[in-house]
PDB file of C-alpha atoms in Angstrom:
ATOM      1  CA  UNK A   1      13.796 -40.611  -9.180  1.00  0.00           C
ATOM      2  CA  UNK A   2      11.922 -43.912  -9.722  1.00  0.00           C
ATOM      3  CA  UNK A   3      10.121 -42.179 -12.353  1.00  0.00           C
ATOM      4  CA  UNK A   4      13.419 -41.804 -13.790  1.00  0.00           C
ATOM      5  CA  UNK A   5      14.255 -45.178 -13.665  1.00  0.00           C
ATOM      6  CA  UNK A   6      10.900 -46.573 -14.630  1.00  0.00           C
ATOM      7  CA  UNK A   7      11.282 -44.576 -17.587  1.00  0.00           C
ATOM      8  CA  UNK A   8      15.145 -45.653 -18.139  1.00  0.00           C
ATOM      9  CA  UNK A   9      14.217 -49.006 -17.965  1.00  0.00           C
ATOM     10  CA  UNK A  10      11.422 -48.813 -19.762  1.00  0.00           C
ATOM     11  CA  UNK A  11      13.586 -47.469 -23.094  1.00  0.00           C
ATOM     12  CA  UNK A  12      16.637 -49.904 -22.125  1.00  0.00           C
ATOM     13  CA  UNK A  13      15.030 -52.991 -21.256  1.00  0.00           C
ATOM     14  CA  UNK A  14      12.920 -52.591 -25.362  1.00  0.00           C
ATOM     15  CA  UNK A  15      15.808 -51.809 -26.709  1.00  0.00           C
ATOM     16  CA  UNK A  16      17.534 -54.746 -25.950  1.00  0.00           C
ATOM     17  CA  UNK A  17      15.381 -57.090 -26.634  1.00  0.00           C
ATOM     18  CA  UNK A  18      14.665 -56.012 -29.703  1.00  0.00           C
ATOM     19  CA  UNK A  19      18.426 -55.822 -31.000  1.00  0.00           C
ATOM     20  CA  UNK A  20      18.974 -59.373 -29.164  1.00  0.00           C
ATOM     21  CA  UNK A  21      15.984 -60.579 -31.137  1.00  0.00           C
ATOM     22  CA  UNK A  22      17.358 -59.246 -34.495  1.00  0.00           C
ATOM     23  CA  UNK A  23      20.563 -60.478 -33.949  1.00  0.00           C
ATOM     24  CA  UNK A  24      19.559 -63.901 -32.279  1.00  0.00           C
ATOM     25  CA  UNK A  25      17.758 -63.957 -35.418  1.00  0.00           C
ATOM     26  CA  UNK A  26      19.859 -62.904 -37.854  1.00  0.00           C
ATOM     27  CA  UNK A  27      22.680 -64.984 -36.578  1.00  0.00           C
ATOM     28  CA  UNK A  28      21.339 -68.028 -35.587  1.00  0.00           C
ATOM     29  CA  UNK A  29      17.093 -68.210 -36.494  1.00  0.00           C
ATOM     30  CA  UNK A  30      16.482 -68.396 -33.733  1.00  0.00           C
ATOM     31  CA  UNK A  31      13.086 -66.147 -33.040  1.00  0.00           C
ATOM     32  CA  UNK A  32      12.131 -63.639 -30.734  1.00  0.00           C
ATOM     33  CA  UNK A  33       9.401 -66.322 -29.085  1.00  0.00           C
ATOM     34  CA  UNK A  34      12.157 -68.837 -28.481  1.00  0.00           C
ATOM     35  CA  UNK A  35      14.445 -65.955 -27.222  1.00  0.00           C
ATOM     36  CA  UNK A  36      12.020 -65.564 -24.113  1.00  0.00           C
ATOM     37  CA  UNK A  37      11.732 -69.121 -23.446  1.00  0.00           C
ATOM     38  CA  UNK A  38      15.461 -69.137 -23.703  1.00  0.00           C
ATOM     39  CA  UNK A  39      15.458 -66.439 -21.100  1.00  0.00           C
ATOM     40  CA  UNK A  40      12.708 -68.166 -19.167  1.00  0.00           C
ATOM     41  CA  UNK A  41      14.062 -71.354 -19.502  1.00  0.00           C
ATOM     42  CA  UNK A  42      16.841 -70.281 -16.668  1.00  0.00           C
ATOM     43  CA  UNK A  43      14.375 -70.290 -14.080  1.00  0.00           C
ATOM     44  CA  UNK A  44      12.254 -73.437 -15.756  1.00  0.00           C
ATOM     45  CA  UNK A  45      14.832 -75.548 -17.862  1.00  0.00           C
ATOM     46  CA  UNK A  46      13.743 -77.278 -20.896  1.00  0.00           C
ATOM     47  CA  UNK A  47      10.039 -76.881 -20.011  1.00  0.00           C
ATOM     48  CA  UNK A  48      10.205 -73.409 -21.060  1.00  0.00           C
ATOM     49  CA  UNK A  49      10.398 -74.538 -24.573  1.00  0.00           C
ATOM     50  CA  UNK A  50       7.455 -76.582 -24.667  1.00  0.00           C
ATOM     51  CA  UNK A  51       5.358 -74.480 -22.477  1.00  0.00           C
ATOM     52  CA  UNK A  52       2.887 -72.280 -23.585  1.00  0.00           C
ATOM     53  CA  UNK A  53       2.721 -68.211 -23.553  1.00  0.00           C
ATOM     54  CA  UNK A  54       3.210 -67.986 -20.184  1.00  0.00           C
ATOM     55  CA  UNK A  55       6.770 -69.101 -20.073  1.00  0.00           C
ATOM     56  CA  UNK A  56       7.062 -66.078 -23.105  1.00  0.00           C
ATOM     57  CA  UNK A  57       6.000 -63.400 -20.582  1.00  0.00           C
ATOM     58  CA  UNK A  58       8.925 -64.639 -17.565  1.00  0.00           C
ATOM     59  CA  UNK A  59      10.871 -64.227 -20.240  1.00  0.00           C
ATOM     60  CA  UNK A  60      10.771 -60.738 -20.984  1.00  0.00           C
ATOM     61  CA  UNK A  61       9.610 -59.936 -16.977  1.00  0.00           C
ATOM     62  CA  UNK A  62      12.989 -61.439 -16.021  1.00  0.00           C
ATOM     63  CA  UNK A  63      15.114 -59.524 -18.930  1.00  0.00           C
ATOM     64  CA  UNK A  64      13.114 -56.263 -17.511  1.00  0.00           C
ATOM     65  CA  UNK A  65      14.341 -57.150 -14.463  1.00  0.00           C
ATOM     66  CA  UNK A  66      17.898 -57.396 -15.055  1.00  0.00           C
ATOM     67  CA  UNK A  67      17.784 -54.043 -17.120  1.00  0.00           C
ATOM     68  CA  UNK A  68      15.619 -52.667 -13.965  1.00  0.00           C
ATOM     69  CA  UNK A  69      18.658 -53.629 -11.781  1.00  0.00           C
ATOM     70  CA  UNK A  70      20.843 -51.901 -13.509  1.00  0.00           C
ATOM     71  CA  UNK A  71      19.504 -48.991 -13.928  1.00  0.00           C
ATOM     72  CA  UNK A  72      18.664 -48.857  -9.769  1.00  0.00           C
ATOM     73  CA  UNK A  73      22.160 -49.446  -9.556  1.00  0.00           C
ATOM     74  CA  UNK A  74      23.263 -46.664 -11.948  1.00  0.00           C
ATOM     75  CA  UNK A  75      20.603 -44.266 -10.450  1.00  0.00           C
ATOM     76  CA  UNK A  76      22.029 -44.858  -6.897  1.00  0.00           C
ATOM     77  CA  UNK A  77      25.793 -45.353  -7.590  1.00  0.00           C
ATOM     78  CA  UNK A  78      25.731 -41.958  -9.939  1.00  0.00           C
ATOM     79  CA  UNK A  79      25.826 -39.193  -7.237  1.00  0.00           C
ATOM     80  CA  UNK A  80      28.781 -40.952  -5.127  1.00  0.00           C
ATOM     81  CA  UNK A  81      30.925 -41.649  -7.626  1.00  0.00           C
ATOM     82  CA  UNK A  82      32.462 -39.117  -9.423  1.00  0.00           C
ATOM     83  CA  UNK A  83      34.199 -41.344 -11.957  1.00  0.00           C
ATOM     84  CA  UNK A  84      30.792 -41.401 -13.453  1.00  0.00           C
ATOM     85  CA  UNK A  85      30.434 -38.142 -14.096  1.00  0.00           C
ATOM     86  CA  UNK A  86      32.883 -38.088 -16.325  1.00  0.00           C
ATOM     87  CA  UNK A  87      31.451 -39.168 -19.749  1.00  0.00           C
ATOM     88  CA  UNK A  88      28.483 -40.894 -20.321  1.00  0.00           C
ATOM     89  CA  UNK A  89      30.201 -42.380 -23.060  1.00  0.00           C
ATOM     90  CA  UNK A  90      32.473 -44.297 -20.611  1.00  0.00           C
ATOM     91  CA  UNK A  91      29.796 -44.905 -17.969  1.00  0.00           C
ATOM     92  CA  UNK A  92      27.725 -46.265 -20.593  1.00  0.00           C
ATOM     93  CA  UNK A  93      30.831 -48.843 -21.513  1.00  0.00           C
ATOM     94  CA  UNK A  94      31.160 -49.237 -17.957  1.00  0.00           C
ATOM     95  CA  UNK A  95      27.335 -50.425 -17.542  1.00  0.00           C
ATOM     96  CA  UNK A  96      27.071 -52.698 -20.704  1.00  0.00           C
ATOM     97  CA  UNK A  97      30.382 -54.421 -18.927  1.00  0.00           C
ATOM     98  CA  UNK A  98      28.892 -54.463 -15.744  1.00  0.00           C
ATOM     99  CA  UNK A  99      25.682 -56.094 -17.385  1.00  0.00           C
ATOM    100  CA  UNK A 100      27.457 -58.696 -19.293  1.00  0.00           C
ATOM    101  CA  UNK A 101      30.125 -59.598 -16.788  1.00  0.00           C
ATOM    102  CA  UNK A 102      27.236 -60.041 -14.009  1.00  0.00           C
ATOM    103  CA  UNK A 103      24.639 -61.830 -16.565  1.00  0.00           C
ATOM    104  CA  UNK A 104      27.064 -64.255 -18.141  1.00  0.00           C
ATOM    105  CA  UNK A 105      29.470 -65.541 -15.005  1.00  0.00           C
ATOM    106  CA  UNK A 106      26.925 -64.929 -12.327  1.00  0.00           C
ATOM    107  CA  UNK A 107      23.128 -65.169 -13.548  1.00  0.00           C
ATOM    108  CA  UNK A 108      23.475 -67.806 -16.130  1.00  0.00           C
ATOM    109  CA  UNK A 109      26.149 -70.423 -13.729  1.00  0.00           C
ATOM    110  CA  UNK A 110      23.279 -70.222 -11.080  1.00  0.00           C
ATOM    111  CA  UNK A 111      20.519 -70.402 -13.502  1.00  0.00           C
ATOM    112  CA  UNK A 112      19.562 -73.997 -15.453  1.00  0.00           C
ATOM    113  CA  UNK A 113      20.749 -72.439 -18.920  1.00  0.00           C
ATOM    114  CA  UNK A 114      23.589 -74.128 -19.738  1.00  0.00           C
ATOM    115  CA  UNK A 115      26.822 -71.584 -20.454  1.00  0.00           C
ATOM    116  CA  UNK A 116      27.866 -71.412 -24.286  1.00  0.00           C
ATOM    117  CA  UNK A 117      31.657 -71.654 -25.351  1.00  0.00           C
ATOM    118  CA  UNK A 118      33.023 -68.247 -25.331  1.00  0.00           C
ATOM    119  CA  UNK A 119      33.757 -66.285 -28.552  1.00  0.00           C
ATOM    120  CA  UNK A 120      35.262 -63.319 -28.748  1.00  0.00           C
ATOM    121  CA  UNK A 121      33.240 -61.966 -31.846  1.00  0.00           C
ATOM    122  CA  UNK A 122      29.784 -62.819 -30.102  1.00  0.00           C
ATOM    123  CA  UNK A 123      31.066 -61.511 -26.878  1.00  0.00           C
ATOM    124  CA  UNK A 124      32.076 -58.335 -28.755  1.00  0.00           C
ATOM    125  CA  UNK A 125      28.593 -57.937 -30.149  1.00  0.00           C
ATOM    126  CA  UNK A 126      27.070 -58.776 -27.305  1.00  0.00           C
ATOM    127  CA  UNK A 127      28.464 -55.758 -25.183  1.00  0.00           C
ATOM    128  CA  UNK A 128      28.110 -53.448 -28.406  1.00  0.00           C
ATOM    129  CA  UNK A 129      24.047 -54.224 -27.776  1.00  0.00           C
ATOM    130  CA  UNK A 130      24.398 -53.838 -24.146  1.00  0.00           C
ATOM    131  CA  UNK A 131      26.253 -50.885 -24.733  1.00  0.00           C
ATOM    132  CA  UNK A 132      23.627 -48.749 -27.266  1.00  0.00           C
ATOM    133  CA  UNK A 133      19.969 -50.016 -26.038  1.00  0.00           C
ATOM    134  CA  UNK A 134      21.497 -50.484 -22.140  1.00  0.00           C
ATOM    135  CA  UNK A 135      23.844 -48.262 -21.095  1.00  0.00           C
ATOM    136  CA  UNK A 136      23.606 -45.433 -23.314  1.00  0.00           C
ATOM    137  CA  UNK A 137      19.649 -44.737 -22.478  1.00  0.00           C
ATOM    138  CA  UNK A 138      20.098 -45.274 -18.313  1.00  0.00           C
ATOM    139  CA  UNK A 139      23.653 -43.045 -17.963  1.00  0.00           C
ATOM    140  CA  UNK A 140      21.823 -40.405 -20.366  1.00  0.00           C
ATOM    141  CA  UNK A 141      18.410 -40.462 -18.419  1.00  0.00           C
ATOM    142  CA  UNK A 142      20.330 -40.695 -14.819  1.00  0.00           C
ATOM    143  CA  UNK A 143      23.014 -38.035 -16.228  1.00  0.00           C
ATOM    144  CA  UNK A 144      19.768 -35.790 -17.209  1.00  0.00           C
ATOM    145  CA  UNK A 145      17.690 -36.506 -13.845  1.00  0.00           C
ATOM    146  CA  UNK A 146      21.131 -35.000 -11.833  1.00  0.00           C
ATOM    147  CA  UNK A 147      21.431 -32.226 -14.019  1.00  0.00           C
ATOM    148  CA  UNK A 148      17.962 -31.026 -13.572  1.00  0.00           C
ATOM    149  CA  UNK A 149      18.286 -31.716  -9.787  1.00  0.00           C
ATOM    150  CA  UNK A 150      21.212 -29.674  -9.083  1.00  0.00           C
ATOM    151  CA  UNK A 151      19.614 -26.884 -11.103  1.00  0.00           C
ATOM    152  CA  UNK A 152      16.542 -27.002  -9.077  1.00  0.00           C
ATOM    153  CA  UNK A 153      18.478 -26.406  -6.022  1.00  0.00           C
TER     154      UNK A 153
END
């Protein structure tokens, strides 16, 4: 299984960052460098922006991490809870919600990244992301992993 979610994370956690860096960019300028020191800058402050490569890489090891945790939690929540089983197209909804909801009113208030107003649009394209490079590629690989290992049985 950890193979599984090595490999779910893996495809997720590129995804994401790559659409979050086109659309950071595309939206705002802002470039995929100063997207990880944005992300590092949670654990570091402003010093992440004037840092060197360093604060780059705990950038994207920290947004690997989040997209690690949820697929763990995916992986392990999938075989006790039927509800899941259901559609991946839901549980993939149900995972980008999960990420945003946990990344934007619990991991950013305790971080030192300071919260931005909400807005519905960027909200909506936000979970849209989450939803096609983060959910989508974890319920698929999980959904796949089960599938195999109740035919094996």
């Amino acid at each position: 299984m950890w193979k599984q979610i090595g490999k779910a994370t893996a495809i997720a956690g590129s995804l994401d960052i790559t659409a979050a860096s086109i659309q950071a960019y595309l939206s705002s300028s802002v470039t995929p460098d100063r997207l990880l020191r944005y992300i590092a800058s949670g654990l570091f402050g402003a010093d992440a922006y004037s840092g060197g490569i360093e604060y780059m890489a705990i950038g994207l090891f920290v947004h690997f991490l989040i997209v690690f945790a949820c697929a763990v939690t995916y992986f392990f929540t999938y075989p006790t809870i039927r509800f899941l089983h259901i559609s991946s197209w839901l549980s993939s909804f149900l995972v980008a919600l999960a990420a945003w909801i946990i990344t934007t009113r619990v991991i950013i208030p305790v971080s030192q990244i300071q919260p931005a107003p909400f807005n519905a649009t960027k909200v909506l394209i936000a979970i849209a992301i989450l939803y096609g490079c983060i959910g989508l590629p974890i319920t698929l690989i999980a959904n796949k992993y089960y599938t195999r290992k109740r035919i094996t049985r």
